[in-house]
N, CA, C and O atoms as a CHARMM CRD file, in Angstrom:
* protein
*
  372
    1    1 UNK  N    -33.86100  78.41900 -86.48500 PROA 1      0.00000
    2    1 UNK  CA   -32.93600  78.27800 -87.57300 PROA 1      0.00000
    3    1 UNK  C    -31.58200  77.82400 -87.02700 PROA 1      0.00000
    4    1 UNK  O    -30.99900  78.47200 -86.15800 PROA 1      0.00000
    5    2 UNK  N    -31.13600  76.79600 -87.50700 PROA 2      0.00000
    6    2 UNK  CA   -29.67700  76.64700 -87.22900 PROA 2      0.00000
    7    2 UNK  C    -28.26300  76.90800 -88.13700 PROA 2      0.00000
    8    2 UNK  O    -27.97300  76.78800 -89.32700 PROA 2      0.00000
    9    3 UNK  N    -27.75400  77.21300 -87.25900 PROA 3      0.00000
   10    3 UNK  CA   -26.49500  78.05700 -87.44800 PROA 3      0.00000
   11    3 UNK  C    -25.06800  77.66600 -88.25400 PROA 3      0.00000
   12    3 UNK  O    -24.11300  77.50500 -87.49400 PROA 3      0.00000
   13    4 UNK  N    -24.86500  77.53600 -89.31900 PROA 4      0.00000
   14    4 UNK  CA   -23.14700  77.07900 -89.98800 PROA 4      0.00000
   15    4 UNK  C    -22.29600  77.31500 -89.21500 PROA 4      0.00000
   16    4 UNK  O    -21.24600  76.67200 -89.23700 PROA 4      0.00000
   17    5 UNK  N    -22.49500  78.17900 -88.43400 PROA 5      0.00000
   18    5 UNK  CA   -20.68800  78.31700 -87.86600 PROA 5      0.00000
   19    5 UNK  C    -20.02000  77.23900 -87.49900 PROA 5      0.00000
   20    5 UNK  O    -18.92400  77.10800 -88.04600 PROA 5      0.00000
   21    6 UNK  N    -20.30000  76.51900 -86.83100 PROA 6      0.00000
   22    6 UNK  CA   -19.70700  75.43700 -86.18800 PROA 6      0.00000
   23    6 UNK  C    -19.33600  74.41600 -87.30900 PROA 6      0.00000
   24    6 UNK  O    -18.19000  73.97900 -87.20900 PROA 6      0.00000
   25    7 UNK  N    -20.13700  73.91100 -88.43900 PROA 7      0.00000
   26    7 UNK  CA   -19.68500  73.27900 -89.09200 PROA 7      0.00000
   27    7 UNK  C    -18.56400  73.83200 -89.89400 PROA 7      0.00000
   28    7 UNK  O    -17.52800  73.23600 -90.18600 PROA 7      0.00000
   29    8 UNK  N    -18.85200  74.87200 -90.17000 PROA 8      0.00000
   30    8 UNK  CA   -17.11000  75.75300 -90.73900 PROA 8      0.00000
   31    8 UNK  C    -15.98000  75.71200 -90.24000 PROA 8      0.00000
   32    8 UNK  O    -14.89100  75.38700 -90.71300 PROA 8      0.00000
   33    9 UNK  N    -16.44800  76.24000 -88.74800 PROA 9      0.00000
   34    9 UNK  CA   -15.27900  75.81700 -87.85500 PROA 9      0.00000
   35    9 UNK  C    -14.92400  74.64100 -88.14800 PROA 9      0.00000
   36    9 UNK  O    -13.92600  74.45300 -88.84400 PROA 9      0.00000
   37   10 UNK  N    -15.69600  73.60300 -87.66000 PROA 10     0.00000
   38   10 UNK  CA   -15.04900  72.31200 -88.02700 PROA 10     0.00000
   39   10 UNK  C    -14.33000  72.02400 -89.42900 PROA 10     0.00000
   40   10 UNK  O    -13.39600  71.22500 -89.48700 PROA 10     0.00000
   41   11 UNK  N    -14.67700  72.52400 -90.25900 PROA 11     0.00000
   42   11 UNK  CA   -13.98400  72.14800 -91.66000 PROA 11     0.00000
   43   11 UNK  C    -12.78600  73.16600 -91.65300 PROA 11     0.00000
   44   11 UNK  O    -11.83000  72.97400 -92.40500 PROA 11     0.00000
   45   12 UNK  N    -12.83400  74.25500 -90.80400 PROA 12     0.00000
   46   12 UNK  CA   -11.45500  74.79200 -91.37500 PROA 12     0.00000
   47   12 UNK  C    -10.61300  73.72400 -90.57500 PROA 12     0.00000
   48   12 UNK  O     -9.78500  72.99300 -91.11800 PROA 12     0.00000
   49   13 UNK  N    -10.85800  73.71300 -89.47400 PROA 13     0.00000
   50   13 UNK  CA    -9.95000  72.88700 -88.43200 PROA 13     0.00000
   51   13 UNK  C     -9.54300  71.38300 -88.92900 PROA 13     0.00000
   52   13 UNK  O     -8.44500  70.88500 -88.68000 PROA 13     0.00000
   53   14 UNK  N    -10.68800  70.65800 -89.74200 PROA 14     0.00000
   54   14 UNK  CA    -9.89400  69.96000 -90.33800 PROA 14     0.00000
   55   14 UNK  C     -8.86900  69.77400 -91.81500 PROA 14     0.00000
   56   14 UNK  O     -8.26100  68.71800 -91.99100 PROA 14     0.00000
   57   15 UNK  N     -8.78800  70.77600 -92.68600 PROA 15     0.00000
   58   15 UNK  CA    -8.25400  71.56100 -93.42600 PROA 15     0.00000
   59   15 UNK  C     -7.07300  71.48700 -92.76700 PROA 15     0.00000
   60   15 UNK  O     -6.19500  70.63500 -92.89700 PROA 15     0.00000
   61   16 UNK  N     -7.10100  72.38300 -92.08600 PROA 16     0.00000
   62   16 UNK  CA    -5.26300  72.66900 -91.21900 PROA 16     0.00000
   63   16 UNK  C     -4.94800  71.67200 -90.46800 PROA 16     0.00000
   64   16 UNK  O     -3.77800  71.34200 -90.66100 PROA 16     0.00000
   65   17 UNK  N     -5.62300  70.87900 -89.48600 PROA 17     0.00000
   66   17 UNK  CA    -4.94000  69.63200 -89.65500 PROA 17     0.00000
   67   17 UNK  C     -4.73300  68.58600 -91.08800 PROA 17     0.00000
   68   17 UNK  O     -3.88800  67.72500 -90.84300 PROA 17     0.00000
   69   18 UNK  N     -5.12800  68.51000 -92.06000 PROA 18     0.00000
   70   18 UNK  CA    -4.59200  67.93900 -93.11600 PROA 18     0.00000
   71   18 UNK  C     -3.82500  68.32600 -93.52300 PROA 18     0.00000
   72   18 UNK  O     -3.12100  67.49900 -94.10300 PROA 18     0.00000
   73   19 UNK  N     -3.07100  70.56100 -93.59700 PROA 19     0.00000
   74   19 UNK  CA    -2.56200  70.64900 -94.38400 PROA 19     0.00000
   75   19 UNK  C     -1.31100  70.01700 -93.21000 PROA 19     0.00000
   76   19 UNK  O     -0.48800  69.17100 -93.55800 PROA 19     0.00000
   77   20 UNK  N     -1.36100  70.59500 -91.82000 PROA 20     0.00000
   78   20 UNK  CA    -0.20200  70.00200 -91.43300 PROA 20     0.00000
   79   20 UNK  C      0.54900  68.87400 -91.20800 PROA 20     0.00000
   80   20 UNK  O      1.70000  68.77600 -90.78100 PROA 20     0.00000
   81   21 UNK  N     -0.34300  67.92400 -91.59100 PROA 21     0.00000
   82   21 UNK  CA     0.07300  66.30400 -91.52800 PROA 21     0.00000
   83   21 UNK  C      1.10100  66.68500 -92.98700 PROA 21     0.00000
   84   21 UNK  O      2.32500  66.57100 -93.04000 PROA 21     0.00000
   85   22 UNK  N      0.03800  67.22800 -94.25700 PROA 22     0.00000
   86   22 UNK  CA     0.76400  67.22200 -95.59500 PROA 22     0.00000
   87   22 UNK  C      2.02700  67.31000 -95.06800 PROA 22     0.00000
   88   22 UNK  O      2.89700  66.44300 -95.15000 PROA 22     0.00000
   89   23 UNK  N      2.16900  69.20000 -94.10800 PROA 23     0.00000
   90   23 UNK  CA     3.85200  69.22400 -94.11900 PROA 23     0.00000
   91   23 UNK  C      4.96000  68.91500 -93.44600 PROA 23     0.00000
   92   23 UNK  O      6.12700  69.22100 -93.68900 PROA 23     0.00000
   93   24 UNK  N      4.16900  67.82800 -91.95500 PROA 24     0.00000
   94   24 UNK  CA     5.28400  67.19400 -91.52200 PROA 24     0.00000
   95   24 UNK  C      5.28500  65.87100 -92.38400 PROA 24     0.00000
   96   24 UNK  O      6.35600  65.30000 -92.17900 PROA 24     0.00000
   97   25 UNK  N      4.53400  65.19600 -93.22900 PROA 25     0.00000
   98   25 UNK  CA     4.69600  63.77600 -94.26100 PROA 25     0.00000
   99   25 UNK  C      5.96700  64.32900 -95.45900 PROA 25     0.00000
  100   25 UNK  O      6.85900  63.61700 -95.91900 PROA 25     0.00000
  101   26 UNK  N      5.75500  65.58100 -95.72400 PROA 26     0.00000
  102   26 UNK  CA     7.06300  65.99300 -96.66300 PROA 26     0.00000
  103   26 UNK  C      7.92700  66.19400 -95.87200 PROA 26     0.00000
  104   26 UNK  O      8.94300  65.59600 -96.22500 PROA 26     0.00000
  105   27 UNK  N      8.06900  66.77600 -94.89800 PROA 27     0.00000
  106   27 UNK  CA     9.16800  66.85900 -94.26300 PROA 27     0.00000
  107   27 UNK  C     10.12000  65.46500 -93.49500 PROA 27     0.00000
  108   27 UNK  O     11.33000  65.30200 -93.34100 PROA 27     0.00000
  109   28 UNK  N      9.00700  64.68100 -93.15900 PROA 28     0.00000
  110   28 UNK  CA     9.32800  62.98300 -92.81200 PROA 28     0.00000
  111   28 UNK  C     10.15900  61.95300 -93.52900 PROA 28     0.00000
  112   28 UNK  O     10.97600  61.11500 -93.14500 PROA 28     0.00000
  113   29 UNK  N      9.35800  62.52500 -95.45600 PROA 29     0.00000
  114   29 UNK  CA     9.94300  62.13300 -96.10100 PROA 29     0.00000
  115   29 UNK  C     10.76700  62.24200 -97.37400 PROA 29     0.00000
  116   29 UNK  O     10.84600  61.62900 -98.43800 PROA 29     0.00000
  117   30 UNK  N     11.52100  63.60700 -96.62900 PROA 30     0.00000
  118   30 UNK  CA    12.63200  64.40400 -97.26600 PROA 30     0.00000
  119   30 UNK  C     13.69700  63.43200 -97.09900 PROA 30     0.00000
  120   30 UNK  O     14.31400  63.24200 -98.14600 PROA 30     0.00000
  121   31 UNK  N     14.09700  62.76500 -96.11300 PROA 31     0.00000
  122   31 UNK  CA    15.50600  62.14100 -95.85600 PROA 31     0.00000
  123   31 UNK  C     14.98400  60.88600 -97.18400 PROA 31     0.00000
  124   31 UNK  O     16.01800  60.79400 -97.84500 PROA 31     0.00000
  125   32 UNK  N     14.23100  60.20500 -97.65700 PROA 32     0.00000
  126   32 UNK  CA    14.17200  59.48700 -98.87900 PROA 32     0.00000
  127   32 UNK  C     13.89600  59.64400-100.09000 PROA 32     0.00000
  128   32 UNK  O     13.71300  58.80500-100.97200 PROA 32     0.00000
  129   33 UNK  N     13.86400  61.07300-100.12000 PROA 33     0.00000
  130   33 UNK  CA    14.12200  61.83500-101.80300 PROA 33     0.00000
  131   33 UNK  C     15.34000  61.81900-101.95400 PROA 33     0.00000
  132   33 UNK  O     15.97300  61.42800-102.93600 PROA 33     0.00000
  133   34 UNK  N     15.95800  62.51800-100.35700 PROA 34     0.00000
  134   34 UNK  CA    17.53500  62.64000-100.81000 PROA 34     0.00000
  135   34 UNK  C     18.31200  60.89400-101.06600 PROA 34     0.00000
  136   34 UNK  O     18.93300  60.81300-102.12600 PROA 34     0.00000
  137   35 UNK  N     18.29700  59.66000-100.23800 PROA 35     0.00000
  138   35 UNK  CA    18.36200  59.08300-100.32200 PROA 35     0.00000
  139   35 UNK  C     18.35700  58.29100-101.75200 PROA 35     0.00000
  140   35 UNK  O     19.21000  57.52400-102.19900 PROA 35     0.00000
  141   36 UNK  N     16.96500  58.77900-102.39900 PROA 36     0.00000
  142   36 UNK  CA    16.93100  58.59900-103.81100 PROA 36     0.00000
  143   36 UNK  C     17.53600  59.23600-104.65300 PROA 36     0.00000
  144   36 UNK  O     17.90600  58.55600-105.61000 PROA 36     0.00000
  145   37 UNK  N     17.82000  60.42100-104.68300 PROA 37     0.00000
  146   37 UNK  CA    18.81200  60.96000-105.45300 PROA 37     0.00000
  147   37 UNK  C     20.53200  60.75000-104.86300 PROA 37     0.00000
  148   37 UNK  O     21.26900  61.30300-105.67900 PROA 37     0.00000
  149   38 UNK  N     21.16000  60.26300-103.96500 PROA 38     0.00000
  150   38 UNK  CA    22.01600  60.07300-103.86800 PROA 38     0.00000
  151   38 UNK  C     22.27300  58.32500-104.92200 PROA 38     0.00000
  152   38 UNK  O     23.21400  57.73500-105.45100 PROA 38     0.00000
  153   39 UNK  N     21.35100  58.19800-104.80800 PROA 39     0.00000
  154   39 UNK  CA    21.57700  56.30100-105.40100 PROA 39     0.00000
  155   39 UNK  C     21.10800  56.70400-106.58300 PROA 39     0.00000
  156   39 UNK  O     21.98000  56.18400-107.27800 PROA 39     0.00000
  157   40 UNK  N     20.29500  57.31100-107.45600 PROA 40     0.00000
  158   40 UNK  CA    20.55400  57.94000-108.56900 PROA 40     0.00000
  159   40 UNK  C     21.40700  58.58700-109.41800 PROA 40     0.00000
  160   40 UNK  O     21.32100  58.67800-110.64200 PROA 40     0.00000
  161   41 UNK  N     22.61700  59.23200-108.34300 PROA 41     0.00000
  162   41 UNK  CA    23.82200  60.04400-108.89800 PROA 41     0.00000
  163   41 UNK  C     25.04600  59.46500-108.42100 PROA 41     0.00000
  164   41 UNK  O     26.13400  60.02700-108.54300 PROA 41     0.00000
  165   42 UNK  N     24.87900  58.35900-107.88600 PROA 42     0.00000
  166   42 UNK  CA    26.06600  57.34300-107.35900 PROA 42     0.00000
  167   42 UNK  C     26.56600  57.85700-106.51000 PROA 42     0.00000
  168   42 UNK  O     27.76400  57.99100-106.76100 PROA 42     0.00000
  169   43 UNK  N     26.23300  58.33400-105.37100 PROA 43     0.00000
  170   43 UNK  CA    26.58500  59.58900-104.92200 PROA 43     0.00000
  171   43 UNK  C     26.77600  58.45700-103.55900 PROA 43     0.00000
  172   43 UNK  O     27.89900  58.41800-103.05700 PROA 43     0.00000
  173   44 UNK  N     25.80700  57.65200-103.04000 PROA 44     0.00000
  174   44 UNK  CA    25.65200  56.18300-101.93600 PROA 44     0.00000
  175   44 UNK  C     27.29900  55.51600-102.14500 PROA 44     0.00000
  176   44 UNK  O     28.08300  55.26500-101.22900 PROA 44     0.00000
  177   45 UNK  N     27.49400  55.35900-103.36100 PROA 45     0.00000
  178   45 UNK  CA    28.68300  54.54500-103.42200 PROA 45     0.00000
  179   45 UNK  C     30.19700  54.59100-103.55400 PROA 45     0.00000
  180   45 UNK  O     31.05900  53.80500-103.95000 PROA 45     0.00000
  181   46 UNK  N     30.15800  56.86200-102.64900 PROA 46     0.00000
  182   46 UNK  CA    31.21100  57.35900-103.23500 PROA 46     0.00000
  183   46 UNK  C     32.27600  56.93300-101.99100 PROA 46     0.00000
  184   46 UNK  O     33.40700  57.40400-102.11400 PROA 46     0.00000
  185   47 UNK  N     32.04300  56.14800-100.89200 PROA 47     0.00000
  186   47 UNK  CA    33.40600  56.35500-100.06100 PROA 47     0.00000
  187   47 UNK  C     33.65200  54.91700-100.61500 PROA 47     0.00000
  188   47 UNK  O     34.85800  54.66900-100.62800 PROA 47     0.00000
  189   48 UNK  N     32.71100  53.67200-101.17600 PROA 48     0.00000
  190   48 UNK  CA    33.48300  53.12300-101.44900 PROA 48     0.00000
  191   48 UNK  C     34.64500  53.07800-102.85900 PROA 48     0.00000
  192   48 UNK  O     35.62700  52.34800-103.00000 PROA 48     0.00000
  193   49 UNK  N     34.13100  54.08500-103.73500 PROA 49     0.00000
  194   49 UNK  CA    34.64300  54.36400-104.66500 PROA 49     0.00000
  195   49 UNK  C     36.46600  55.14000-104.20900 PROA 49     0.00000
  196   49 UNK  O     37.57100  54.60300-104.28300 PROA 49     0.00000
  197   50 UNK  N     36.12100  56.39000-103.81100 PROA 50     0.00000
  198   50 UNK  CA    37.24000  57.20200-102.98600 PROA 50     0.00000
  199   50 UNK  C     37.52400  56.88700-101.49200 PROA 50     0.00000
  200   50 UNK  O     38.00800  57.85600-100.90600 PROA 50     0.00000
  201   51 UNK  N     37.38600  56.02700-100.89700 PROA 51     0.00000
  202   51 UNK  CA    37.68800  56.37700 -99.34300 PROA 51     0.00000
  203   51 UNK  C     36.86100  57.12200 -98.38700 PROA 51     0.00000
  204   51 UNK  O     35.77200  57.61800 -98.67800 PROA 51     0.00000
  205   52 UNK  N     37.36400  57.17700 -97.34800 PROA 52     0.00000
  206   52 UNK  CA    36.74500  57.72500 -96.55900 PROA 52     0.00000
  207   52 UNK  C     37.20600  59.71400 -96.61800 PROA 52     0.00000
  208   52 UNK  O     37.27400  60.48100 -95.65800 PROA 52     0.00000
  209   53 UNK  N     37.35700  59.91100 -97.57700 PROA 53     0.00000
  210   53 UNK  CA    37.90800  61.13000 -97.61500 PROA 53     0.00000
  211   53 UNK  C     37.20300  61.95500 -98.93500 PROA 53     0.00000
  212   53 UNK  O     37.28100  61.51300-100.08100 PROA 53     0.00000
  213   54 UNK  N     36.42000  63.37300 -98.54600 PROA 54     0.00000
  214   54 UNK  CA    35.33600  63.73800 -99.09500 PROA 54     0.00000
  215   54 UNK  C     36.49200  64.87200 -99.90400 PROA 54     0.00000
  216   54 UNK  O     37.59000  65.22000 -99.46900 PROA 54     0.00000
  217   55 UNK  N     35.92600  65.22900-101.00900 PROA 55     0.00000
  218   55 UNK  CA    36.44100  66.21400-101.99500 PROA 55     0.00000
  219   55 UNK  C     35.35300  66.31600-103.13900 PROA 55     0.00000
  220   55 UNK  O     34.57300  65.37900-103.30700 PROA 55     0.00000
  221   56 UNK  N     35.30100  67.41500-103.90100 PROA 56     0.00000
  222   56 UNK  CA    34.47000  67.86000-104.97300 PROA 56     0.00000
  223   56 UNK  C     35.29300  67.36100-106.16500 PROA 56     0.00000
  224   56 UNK  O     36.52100  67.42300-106.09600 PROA 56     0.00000
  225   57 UNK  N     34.71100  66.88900-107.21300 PROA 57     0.00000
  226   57 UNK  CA    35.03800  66.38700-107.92200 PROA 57     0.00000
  227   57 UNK  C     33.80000  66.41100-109.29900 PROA 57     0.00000
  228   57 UNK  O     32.93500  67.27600-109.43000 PROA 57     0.00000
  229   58 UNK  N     33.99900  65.33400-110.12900 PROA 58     0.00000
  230   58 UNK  CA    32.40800  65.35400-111.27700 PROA 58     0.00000
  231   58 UNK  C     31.36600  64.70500-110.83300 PROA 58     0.00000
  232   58 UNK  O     30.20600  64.85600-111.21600 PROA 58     0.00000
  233   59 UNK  N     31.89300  63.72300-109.74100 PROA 59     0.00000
  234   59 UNK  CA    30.89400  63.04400-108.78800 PROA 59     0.00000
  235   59 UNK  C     29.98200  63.67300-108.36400 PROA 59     0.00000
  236   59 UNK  O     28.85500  63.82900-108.83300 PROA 59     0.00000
  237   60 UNK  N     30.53900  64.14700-107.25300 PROA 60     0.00000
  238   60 UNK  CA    29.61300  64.90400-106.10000 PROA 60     0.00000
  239   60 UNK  C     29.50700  65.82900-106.65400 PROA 60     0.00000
  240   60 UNK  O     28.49100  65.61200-107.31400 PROA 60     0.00000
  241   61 UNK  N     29.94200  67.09500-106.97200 PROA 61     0.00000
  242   61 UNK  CA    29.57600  68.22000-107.23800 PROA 61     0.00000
  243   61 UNK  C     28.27800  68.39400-107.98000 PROA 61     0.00000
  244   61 UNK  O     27.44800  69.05600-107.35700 PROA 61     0.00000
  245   62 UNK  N     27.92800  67.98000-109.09900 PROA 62     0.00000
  246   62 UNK  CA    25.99500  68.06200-109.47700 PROA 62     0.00000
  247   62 UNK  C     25.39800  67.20300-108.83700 PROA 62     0.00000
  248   62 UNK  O     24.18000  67.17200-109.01600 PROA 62     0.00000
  249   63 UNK  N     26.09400  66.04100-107.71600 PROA 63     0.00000
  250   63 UNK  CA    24.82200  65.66300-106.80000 PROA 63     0.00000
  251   63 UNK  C     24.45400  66.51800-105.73300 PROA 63     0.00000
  252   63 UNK  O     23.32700  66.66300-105.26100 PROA 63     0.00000
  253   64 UNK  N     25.71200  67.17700-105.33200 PROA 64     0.00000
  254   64 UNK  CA    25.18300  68.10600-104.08500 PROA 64     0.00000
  255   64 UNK  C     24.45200  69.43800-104.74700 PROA 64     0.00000
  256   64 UNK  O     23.50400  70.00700-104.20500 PROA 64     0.00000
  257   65 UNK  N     25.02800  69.83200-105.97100 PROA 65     0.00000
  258   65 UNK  CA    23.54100  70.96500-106.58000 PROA 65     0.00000
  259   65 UNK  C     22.51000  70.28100-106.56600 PROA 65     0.00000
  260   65 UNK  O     21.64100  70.88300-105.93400 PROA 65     0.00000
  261   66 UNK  N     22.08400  69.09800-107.03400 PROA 66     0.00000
  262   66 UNK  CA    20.42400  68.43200-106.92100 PROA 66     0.00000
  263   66 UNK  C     20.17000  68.45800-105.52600 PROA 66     0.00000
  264   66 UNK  O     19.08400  68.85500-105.10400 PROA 66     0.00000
  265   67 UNK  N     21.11300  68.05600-104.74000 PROA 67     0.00000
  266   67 UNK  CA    20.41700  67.49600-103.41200 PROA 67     0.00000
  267   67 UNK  C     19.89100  68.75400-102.82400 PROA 67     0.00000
  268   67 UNK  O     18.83100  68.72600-102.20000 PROA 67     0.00000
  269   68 UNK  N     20.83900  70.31100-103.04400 PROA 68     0.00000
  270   68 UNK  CA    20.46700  71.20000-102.34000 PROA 68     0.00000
  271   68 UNK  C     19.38200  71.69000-102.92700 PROA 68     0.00000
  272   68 UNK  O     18.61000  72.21300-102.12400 PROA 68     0.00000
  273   69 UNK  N     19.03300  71.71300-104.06700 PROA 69     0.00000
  274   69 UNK  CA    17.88500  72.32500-104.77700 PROA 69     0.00000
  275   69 UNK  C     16.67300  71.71900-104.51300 PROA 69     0.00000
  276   69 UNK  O     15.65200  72.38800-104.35200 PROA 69     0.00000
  277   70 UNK  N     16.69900  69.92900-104.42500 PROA 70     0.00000
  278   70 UNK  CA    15.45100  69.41500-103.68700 PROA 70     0.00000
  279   70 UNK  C     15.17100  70.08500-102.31400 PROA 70     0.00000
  280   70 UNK  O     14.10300  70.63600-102.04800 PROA 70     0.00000
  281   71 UNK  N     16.09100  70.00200-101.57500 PROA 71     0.00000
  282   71 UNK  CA    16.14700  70.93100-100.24000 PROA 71     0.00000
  283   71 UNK  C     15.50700  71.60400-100.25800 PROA 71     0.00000
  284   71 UNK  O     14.39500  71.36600 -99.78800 PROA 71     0.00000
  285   72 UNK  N     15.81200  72.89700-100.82300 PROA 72     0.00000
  286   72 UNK  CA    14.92900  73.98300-101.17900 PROA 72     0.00000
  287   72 UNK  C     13.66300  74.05100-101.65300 PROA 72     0.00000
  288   72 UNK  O     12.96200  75.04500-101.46400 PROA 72     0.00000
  289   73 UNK  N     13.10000  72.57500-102.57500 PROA 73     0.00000
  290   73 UNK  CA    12.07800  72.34600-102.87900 PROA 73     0.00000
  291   73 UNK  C     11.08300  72.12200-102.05800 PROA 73     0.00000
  292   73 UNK  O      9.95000  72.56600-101.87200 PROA 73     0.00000
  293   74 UNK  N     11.98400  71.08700-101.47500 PROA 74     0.00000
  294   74 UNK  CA    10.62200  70.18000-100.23400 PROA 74     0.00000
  295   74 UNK  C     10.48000  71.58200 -99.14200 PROA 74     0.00000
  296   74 UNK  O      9.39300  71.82800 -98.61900 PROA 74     0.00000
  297   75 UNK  N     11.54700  72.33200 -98.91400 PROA 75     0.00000
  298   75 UNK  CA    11.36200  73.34900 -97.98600 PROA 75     0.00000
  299   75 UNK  C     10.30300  74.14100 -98.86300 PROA 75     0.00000
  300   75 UNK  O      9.17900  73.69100 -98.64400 PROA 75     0.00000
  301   76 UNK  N     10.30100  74.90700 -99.54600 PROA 76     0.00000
  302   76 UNK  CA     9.45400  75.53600-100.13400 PROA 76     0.00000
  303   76 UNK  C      7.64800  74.75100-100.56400 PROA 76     0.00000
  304   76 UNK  O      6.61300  75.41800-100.56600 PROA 76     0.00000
  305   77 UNK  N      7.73600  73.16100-100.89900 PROA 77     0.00000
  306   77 UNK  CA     6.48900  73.23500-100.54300 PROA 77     0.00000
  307   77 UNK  C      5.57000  72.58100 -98.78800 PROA 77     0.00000
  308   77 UNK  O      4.41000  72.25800 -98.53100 PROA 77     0.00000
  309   78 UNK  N      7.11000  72.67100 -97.80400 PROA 78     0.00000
  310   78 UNK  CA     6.54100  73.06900 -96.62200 PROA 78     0.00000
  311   78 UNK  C      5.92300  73.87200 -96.23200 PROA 78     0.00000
  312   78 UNK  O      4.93400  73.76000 -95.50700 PROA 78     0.00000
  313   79 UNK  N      6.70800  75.43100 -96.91200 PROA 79     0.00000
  314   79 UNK  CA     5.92800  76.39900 -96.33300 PROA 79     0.00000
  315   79 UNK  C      5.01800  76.85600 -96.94700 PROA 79     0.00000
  316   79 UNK  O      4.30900  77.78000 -96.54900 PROA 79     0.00000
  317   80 UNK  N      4.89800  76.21100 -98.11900 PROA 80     0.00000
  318   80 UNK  CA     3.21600  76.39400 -98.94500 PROA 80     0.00000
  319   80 UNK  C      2.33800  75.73000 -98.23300 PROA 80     0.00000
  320   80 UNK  O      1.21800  76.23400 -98.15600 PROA 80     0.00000
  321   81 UNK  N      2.58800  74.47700 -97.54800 PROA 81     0.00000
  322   81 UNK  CA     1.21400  73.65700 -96.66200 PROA 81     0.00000
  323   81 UNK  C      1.15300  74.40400 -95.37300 PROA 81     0.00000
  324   81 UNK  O      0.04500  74.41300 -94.83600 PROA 81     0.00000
  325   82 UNK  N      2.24000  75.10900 -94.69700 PROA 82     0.00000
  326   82 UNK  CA     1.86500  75.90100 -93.61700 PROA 82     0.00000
  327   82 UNK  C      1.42000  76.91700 -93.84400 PROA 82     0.00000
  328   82 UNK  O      0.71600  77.34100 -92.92700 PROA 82     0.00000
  329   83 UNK  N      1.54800  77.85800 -95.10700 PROA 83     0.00000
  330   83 UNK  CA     0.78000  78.93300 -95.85000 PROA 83     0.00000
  331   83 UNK  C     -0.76600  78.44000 -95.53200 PROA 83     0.00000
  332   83 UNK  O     -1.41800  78.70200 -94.52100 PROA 83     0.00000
  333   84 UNK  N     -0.96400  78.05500 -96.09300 PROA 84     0.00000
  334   84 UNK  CA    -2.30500  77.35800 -96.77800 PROA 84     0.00000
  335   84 UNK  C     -3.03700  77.01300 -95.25800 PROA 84     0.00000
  336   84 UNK  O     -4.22800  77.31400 -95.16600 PROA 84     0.00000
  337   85 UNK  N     -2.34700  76.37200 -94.02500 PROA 85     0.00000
  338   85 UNK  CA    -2.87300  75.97100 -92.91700 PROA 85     0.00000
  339   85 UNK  C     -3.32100  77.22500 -92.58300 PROA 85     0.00000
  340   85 UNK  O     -4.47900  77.18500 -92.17000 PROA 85     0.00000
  341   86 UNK  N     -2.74300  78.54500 -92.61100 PROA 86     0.00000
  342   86 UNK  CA    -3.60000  79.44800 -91.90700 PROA 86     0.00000
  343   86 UNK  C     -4.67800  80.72900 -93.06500 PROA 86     0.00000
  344   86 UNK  O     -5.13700  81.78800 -92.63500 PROA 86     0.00000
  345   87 UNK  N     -4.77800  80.42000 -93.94500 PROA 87     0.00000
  346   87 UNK  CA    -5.61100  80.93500 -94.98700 PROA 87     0.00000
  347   87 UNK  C     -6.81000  81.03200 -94.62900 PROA 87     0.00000
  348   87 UNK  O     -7.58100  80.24300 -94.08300 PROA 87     0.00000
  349   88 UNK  N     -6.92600  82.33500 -95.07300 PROA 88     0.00000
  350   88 UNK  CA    -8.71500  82.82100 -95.17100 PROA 88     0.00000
  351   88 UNK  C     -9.50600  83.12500 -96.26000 PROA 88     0.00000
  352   88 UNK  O     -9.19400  83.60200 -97.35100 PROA 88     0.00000
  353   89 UNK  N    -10.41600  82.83300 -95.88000 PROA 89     0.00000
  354   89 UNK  CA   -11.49100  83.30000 -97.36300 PROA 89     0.00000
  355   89 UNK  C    -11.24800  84.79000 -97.40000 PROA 89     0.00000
  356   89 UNK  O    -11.12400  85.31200 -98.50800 PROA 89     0.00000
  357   90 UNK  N    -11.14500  85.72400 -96.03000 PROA 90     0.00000
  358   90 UNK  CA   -12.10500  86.94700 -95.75400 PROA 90     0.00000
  359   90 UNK  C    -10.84900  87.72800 -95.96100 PROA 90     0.00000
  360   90 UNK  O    -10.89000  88.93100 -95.70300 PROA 90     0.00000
  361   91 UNK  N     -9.49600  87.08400 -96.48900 PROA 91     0.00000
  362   91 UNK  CA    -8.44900  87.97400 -96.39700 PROA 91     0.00000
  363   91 UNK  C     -7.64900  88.59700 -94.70700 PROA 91     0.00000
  364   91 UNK  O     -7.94600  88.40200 -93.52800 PROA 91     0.00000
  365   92 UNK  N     -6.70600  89.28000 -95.30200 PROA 92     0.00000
  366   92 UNK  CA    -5.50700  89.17800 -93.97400 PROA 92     0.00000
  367   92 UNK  C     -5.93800  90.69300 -92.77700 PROA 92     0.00000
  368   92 UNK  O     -5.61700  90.88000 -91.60400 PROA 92     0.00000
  369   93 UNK  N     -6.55500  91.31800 -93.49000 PROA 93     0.00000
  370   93 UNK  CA    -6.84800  93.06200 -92.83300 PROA 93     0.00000
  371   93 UNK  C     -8.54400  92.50200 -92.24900 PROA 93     0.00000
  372   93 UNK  O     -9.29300  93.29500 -91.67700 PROA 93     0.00000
């Protein structure tokens, strides 16, 4: 009779390498969400607007709440794909 283990093994192992590609590809391409939401909130075109001199204003101020909240997003579903990379069927005990 032959044995599953090995093919399990193999499928978890490739599982967690997929999930971790998932969370360095979000993490890779965090700098072009923000990117996109800065050129969404005009946020790209503020030194030529003001100078080279940064201050809070109606401008920036709800772009930097979006930008930090995506932050928090893409961080949060990082650590759901690194969650998920070490998951078991059989539970944690």
């Amino acid at each position: 009779m032959v044995s599953k283990q090995p093919l399990d093994s193999k499928r978890i192992w490739i599982k967690r390498a997929a999930y971790l590609a998932l969370a360095t590809g979000v993490l890779v391409g965090m700098p072009l969400v923000l990117v996109v939401i800065a050129d969404l909130t005009g946020v790209i075109h503020f030194s030529e607007i003001f100078g080279p001199l940064v201050w809070w204003n109606e401008l920036s101020g709800p772009s930097f709440v979006v930008a930090f909240f995506a932050i928090l997003l893409i961080v949060a579903v990082i650590i759901y794909f690194l969650a998920k990379m070490f998951d078991t069927s059989q539970g944690a005990w």
